[in-house]
C-alpha positions as a LaTeX table, in Angstrom:
\begin{tabular}{lrrr}
\hline
Residue & $x$ (\AA) & $y$ (\AA) & $z$ (\AA) \\
\hline
Unk1 & $-0.25$ & $-32.07$ & $-5.96$ \\
Unk2 & 2.38 & $-31.00$ & $-3.43$ \\
Unk3 & 1.37 & $-30.86$ & 0.20 \\
Unk4 & 2.62 & $-28.59$ & 2.95 \\
Unk5 & 3.84 & $-29.93$ & 6.32 \\
Unk6 & 0.31 & $-29.38$ & 7.65 \\
Unk7 & $-1.04$ & $-31.77$ & 5.01 \\
Unk8 & $-2.82$ & $-29.07$ & 2.97 \\
Unk9 & $-2.08$ & $-28.57$ & $-0.69$ \\
Unk10 & 0.00 & $-25.56$ & $-1.69$ \\
Unk11 & $-3.08$ & $-24.23$ & $-3.48$ \\
Unk12 & $-5.06$ & $-24.64$ & $-0.28$ \\
Unk13 & $-2.39$ & $-22.72$ & 1.64 \\
Unk14 & $-2.46$ & $-19.98$ & $-0.98$ \\
Unk15 & $-6.25$ & $-19.78$ & $-0.96$ \\
Unk16 & $-6.16$ & $-19.33$ & 2.81 \\
Unk17 & $-3.47$ & $-16.67$ & 2.42 \\
Unk18 & $-5.52$ & $-14.76$ & $-0.18$ \\
Unk19 & $-8.62$ & $-14.78$ & 2.02 \\
Unk20 & $-6.65$ & $-13.42$ & 4.98 \\
Unk21 & $-4.59$ & $-10.84$ & 3.09 \\
Unk22 & $-7.05$ & $-9.50$ & 0.48 \\
Unk23 & $-8.63$ & $-6.71$ & 2.61 \\
Unk24 & $-5.29$ & $-5.19$ & 3.57 \\
Unk25 & $-3.78$ & $-5.53$ & 0.09 \\
Unk26 & $-6.87$ & $-4.00$ & $-1.50$ \\
Unk27 & $-6.92$ & $-1.10$ & 0.97 \\
Unk28 & $-3.24$ & $-0.39$ & 0.36 \\
Unk29 & $-3.74$ & $-0.64$ & $-3.40$ \\
Unk30 & $-6.68$ & 1.77 & $-3.24$ \\
Unk31 & $-4.67$ & 4.29 & $-1.28$ \\
Unk32 & $-1.83$ & 4.00 & $-3.78$ \\
Unk33 & $-3.88$ & 4.34 & $-6.97$ \\
Unk34 & $-7.07$ & 6.13 & $-5.81$ \\
Unk35 & $-9.49$ & 4.06 & $-7.89$ \\
Unk36 & $-11.49$ & 0.95 & $-6.90$ \\
Unk37 & $-11.12$ & $-0.93$ & $-10.18$ \\
Unk38 & $-7.40$ & $-0.15$ & $-10.51$ \\
Unk39 & $-6.93$ & $-1.16$ & $-6.86$ \\
Unk40 & $-8.58$ & $-4.51$ & $-7.55$ \\
Unk41 & $-6.39$ & $-4.98$ & $-10.61$ \\
Unk42 & $-3.28$ & $-4.05$ & $-8.64$ \\
Unk43 & $-4.10$ & $-6.36$ & $-5.71$ \\
Unk44 & $-4.95$ & $-9.22$ & $-8.09$ \\
Unk45 & $-1.74$ & $-8.67$ & $-10.04$ \\
Unk46 & 0.29 & $-8.69$ & $-6.83$ \\
Unk47 & $-1.43$ & $-11.90$ & $-5.71$ \\
Unk48 & $-0.84$ & $-13.52$ & $-9.11$ \\
Unk49 & 2.85 & $-12.67$ & $-8.86$ \\
Unk50 & 2.91 & $-13.98$ & $-5.29$ \\
Unk51 & 1.27 & $-17.22$ & $-6.44$ \\
Unk52 & 3.95 & $-17.63$ & $-9.10$ \\
Unk53 & 6.57 & $-17.46$ & $-6.33$ \\
Unk54 & 4.51 & $-19.39$ & $-3.76$ \\
Unk55 & 6.61 & $-22.56$ & $-3.90$ \\
Unk56 & 9.74 & $-20.48$ & $-3.15$ \\
Unk57 & 8.24 & $-18.79$ & $-0.07$ \\
Unk58 & 9.33 & $-21.26$ & 2.58 \\
Unk59 & 8.36 & $-19.14$ & 5.57 \\
Unk60 & 4.62 & $-18.53$ & 5.19 \\
Unk61 & 4.86 & $-15.76$ & 7.81 \\
Unk62 & 6.87 & $-13.80$ & 5.23 \\
Unk63 & 4.15 & $-14.11$ & 2.57 \\
Unk64 & 2.23 & $-10.92$ & 3.55 \\
Unk65 & 5.42 & $-8.84$ & 3.33 \\
Unk66 & 6.28 & $-10.45$ & $-0.01$ \\
Unk67 & 2.81 & $-9.70$ & $-1.40$ \\
Unk68 & 2.88 & $-6.12$ & $-0.07$ \\
Unk69 & 6.30 & $-5.46$ & $-1.62$ \\
Unk70 & 5.08 & $-6.99$ & $-4.89$ \\
Unk71 & 2.03 & $-4.72$ & $-4.74$ \\
Unk72 & 4.14 & $-1.59$ & $-4.16$ \\
Unk73 & 6.65 & $-2.55$ & $-6.87$ \\
Unk74 & 3.84 & $-3.22$ & $-9.32$ \\
Unk75 & 2.21 & 0.12 & $-8.49$ \\
Unk76 & 5.57 & 1.84 & $-8.99$ \\
Unk77 & 5.91 & 0.30 & $-12.44$ \\
Unk78 & 2.36 & 1.43 & $-13.23$ \\
Unk79 & 3.26 & 4.98 & $-12.14$ \\
Unk80 & 6.11 & 4.95 & $-14.66$ \\
Unk81 & 3.88 & 3.74 & $-17.49$ \\
Unk82 & 3.70 & 6.47 & $-20.11$ \\
Unk83 & 0.36 & 8.21 & $-20.25$ \\
Unk84 & $-1.10$ & 6.77 & $-17.05$ \\
Unk85 & $-1.82$ & 9.22 & $-14.28$ \\
Unk86 & $-3.09$ & 7.85 & $-11.00$ \\
Unk87 & $-5.21$ & 10.85 & $-10.08$ \\
Unk88 & $-8.68$ & 9.53 & $-10.62$ \\
Unk89 & $-11.73$ & 10.86 & $-8.75$ \\
Unk90 & $-13.67$ & 8.71 & $-6.32$ \\
Unk91 & $-16.52$ & 9.34 & $-3.92$ \\
Unk92 & $-16.08$ & 6.41 & $-1.54$ \\
Unk93 & $-13.35$ & 4.63 & 0.35 \\
Unk94 & $-13.15$ & 0.83 & 0.49 \\
Unk95 & $-12.64$ & 0.69 & 4.26 \\
Unk96 & $-13.89$ & 3.25 & 6.76 \\
Unk97 & $-11.87$ & 1.99 & 9.72 \\
Unk98 & $-8.56$ & 3.76 & 9.26 \\
Unk99 & $-9.25$ & 7.47 & 9.87 \\
Unk100 & $-10.49$ & 9.12 & 13.03 \\
Unk101 & $-12.84$ & 11.72 & 11.57 \\
Unk102 & $-14.92$ & 10.24 & 8.75 \\
Unk103 & $-15.68$ & 13.70 & 7.34 \\
Unk104 & $-12.00$ & 14.19 & 6.44 \\
Unk105 & $-11.65$ & 10.93 & 4.47 \\
Unk106 & $-12.48$ & 12.33 & 1.01 \\
Unk107 & $-10.12$ & 15.25 & 1.50 \\
Unk108 & $-7.32$ & 12.98 & 2.73 \\
Unk109 & $-7.71$ & 10.58 & $-0.20$ \\
Unk110 & $-7.77$ & 13.51 & $-2.62$ \\
Unk111 & $-4.64$ & 14.98 & $-0.99$ \\
Unk112 & $-2.88$ & 11.59 & $-1.16$ \\
Unk113 & $-3.65$ & 11.58 & $-4.88$ \\
Unk114 & $-1.73$ & 14.84 & $-5.24$ \\
Unk115 & 1.47 & 13.43 & $-3.75$ \\
Unk116 & 4.20 & 12.04 & $-5.98$ \\
Unk117 & 4.06 & 8.20 & $-6.12$ \\
Unk118 & 7.03 & 7.58 & $-3.78$ \\
Unk119 & 5.70 & 9.99 & $-1.14$ \\
Unk120 & 2.24 & 8.47 & $-1.38$ \\
Unk121 & 3.68 & 4.96 & $-0.99$ \\
Unk122 & 5.67 & 6.02 & 2.09 \\
Unk123 & 2.62 & 7.59 & 3.78 \\
Unk124 & 0.38 & 4.62 & 2.97 \\
Unk125 & 2.87 & 2.03 & 4.20 \\
Unk126 & 3.92 & 3.95 & 7.33 \\
Unk127 & 0.58 & 5.29 & 8.52 \\
Unk128 & $-2.09$ & 3.05 & 7.01 \\
Unk129 & $-0.22$ & $-0.25$ & 6.98 \\
Unk130 & 1.59 & 0.70 & 10.22 \\
Unk131 & 5.01 & $-0.44$ & 8.98 \\
Unk132 & 8.19 & 0.73 & 10.65 \\
Unk133 & 10.68 & 2.93 & 8.80 \\
Unk134 & 12.87 & $-0.12$ & 8.16 \\
Unk135 & 9.94 & $-2.25$ & 6.93 \\
Unk136 & 8.81 & 0.57 & 4.64 \\
Unk137 & 12.35 & 0.96 & 3.27 \\
Unk138 & 12.47 & $-2.78$ & 2.64 \\
Unk139 & 9.08 & $-2.77$ & 0.89 \\
Unk140 & 10.12 & 0.12 & $-1.35$ \\
Unk141 & 13.67 & $-1.06$ & $-1.91$ \\
Unk142 & 15.21 & 2.16 & $-0.63$ \\
Unk143 & 17.14 & 3.41 & 2.40 \\
Unk144 & 15.59 & 4.36 & 5.73 \\
Unk145 & 16.86 & 7.90 & 5.12 \\
Unk146 & 14.82 & 8.06 & 1.93 \\
Unk147 & 11.72 & 6.92 & 3.82 \\
Unk148 & 12.30 & 9.61 & 6.45 \\
Unk149 & 12.88 & 12.42 & 3.95 \\
Unk150 & 9.94 & 11.35 & 1.78 \\
Unk151 & 7.71 & 11.24 & 4.87 \\
Unk152 & 8.84 & 14.72 & 5.89 \\
Unk153 & 8.21 & 16.13 & 2.41 \\
Unk154 & 4.86 & 14.33 & 2.08 \\
Unk155 & 3.55 & 15.69 & 5.36 \\
Unk156 & 4.73 & 19.19 & 4.52 \\
Unk157 & 2.66 & 19.02 & 1.33 \\
Unk158 & $-0.30$ & 17.38 & 3.09 \\
Unk159 & $-0.29$ & 20.16 & 5.71 \\
Unk160 & $-0.50$ & 22.74 & 2.91 \\
Unk161 & $-3.33$ & 20.82 & 1.24 \\
Unk162 & $-5.26$ & 19.83 & 4.37 \\
Unk163 & $-4.16$ & 22.17 & 7.13 \\
Unk164 & $-2.80$ & 21.49 & 10.60 \\
Unk165 & $-6.25$ & 20.48 & 11.88 \\
Unk166 & $-6.13$ & 17.31 & 9.77 \\
Unk167 & $-2.34$ & 16.76 & 9.69 \\
Unk168 & $-0.90$ & 17.87 & 13.05 \\
Unk169 & 2.45 & 19.66 & 12.90 \\
Unk170 & 3.99 & 16.91 & 15.04 \\
Unk171 & 3.06 & 14.11 & 12.61 \\
Unk172 & 5.95 & 13.36 & 10.27 \\
Unk173 & 7.80 & 16.46 & 11.46 \\
Unk174 & 11.04 & 14.74 & 12.41 \\
Unk175 & 13.40 & 13.23 & 9.89 \\
Unk176 & 14.88 & 10.75 & 12.37 \\
\hline
\end{tabular}
């Protein structure tokens, strides 16, 4: 069994990575697909694909970004799958720590489910994963201009769905 420079096996390194990255990957997956079981499947699929590439990921600090991009790409391919629609109802969120007013969570998740997949991915990566415009563009494999325009369009729709009290007019209002 191959060992890393620290003396741990590659499987041991990967196990440690999974334990550290699972909560964030699952949360992102849930926000992308809107269903707990599908989110688990998506996060597990992304981790399986990451494991398959594990020996090629020399810089372990890059592993979370690799797994996140794999997760988003996998979700995108699921969105394109004929007959599958990602708008599934749910009563609960997997993690209550990422919104300010807990009473708005169900409405926000429902509104996210009404966004087109690319807009939803941009909002989740920018505002829940706290990625920069450039990091979001890299994760989605698109230009920074696309991220900016998709953010603008997503927030315009979210304001219609949720109102300015939940989505302030200043949030996502600028394209640059």
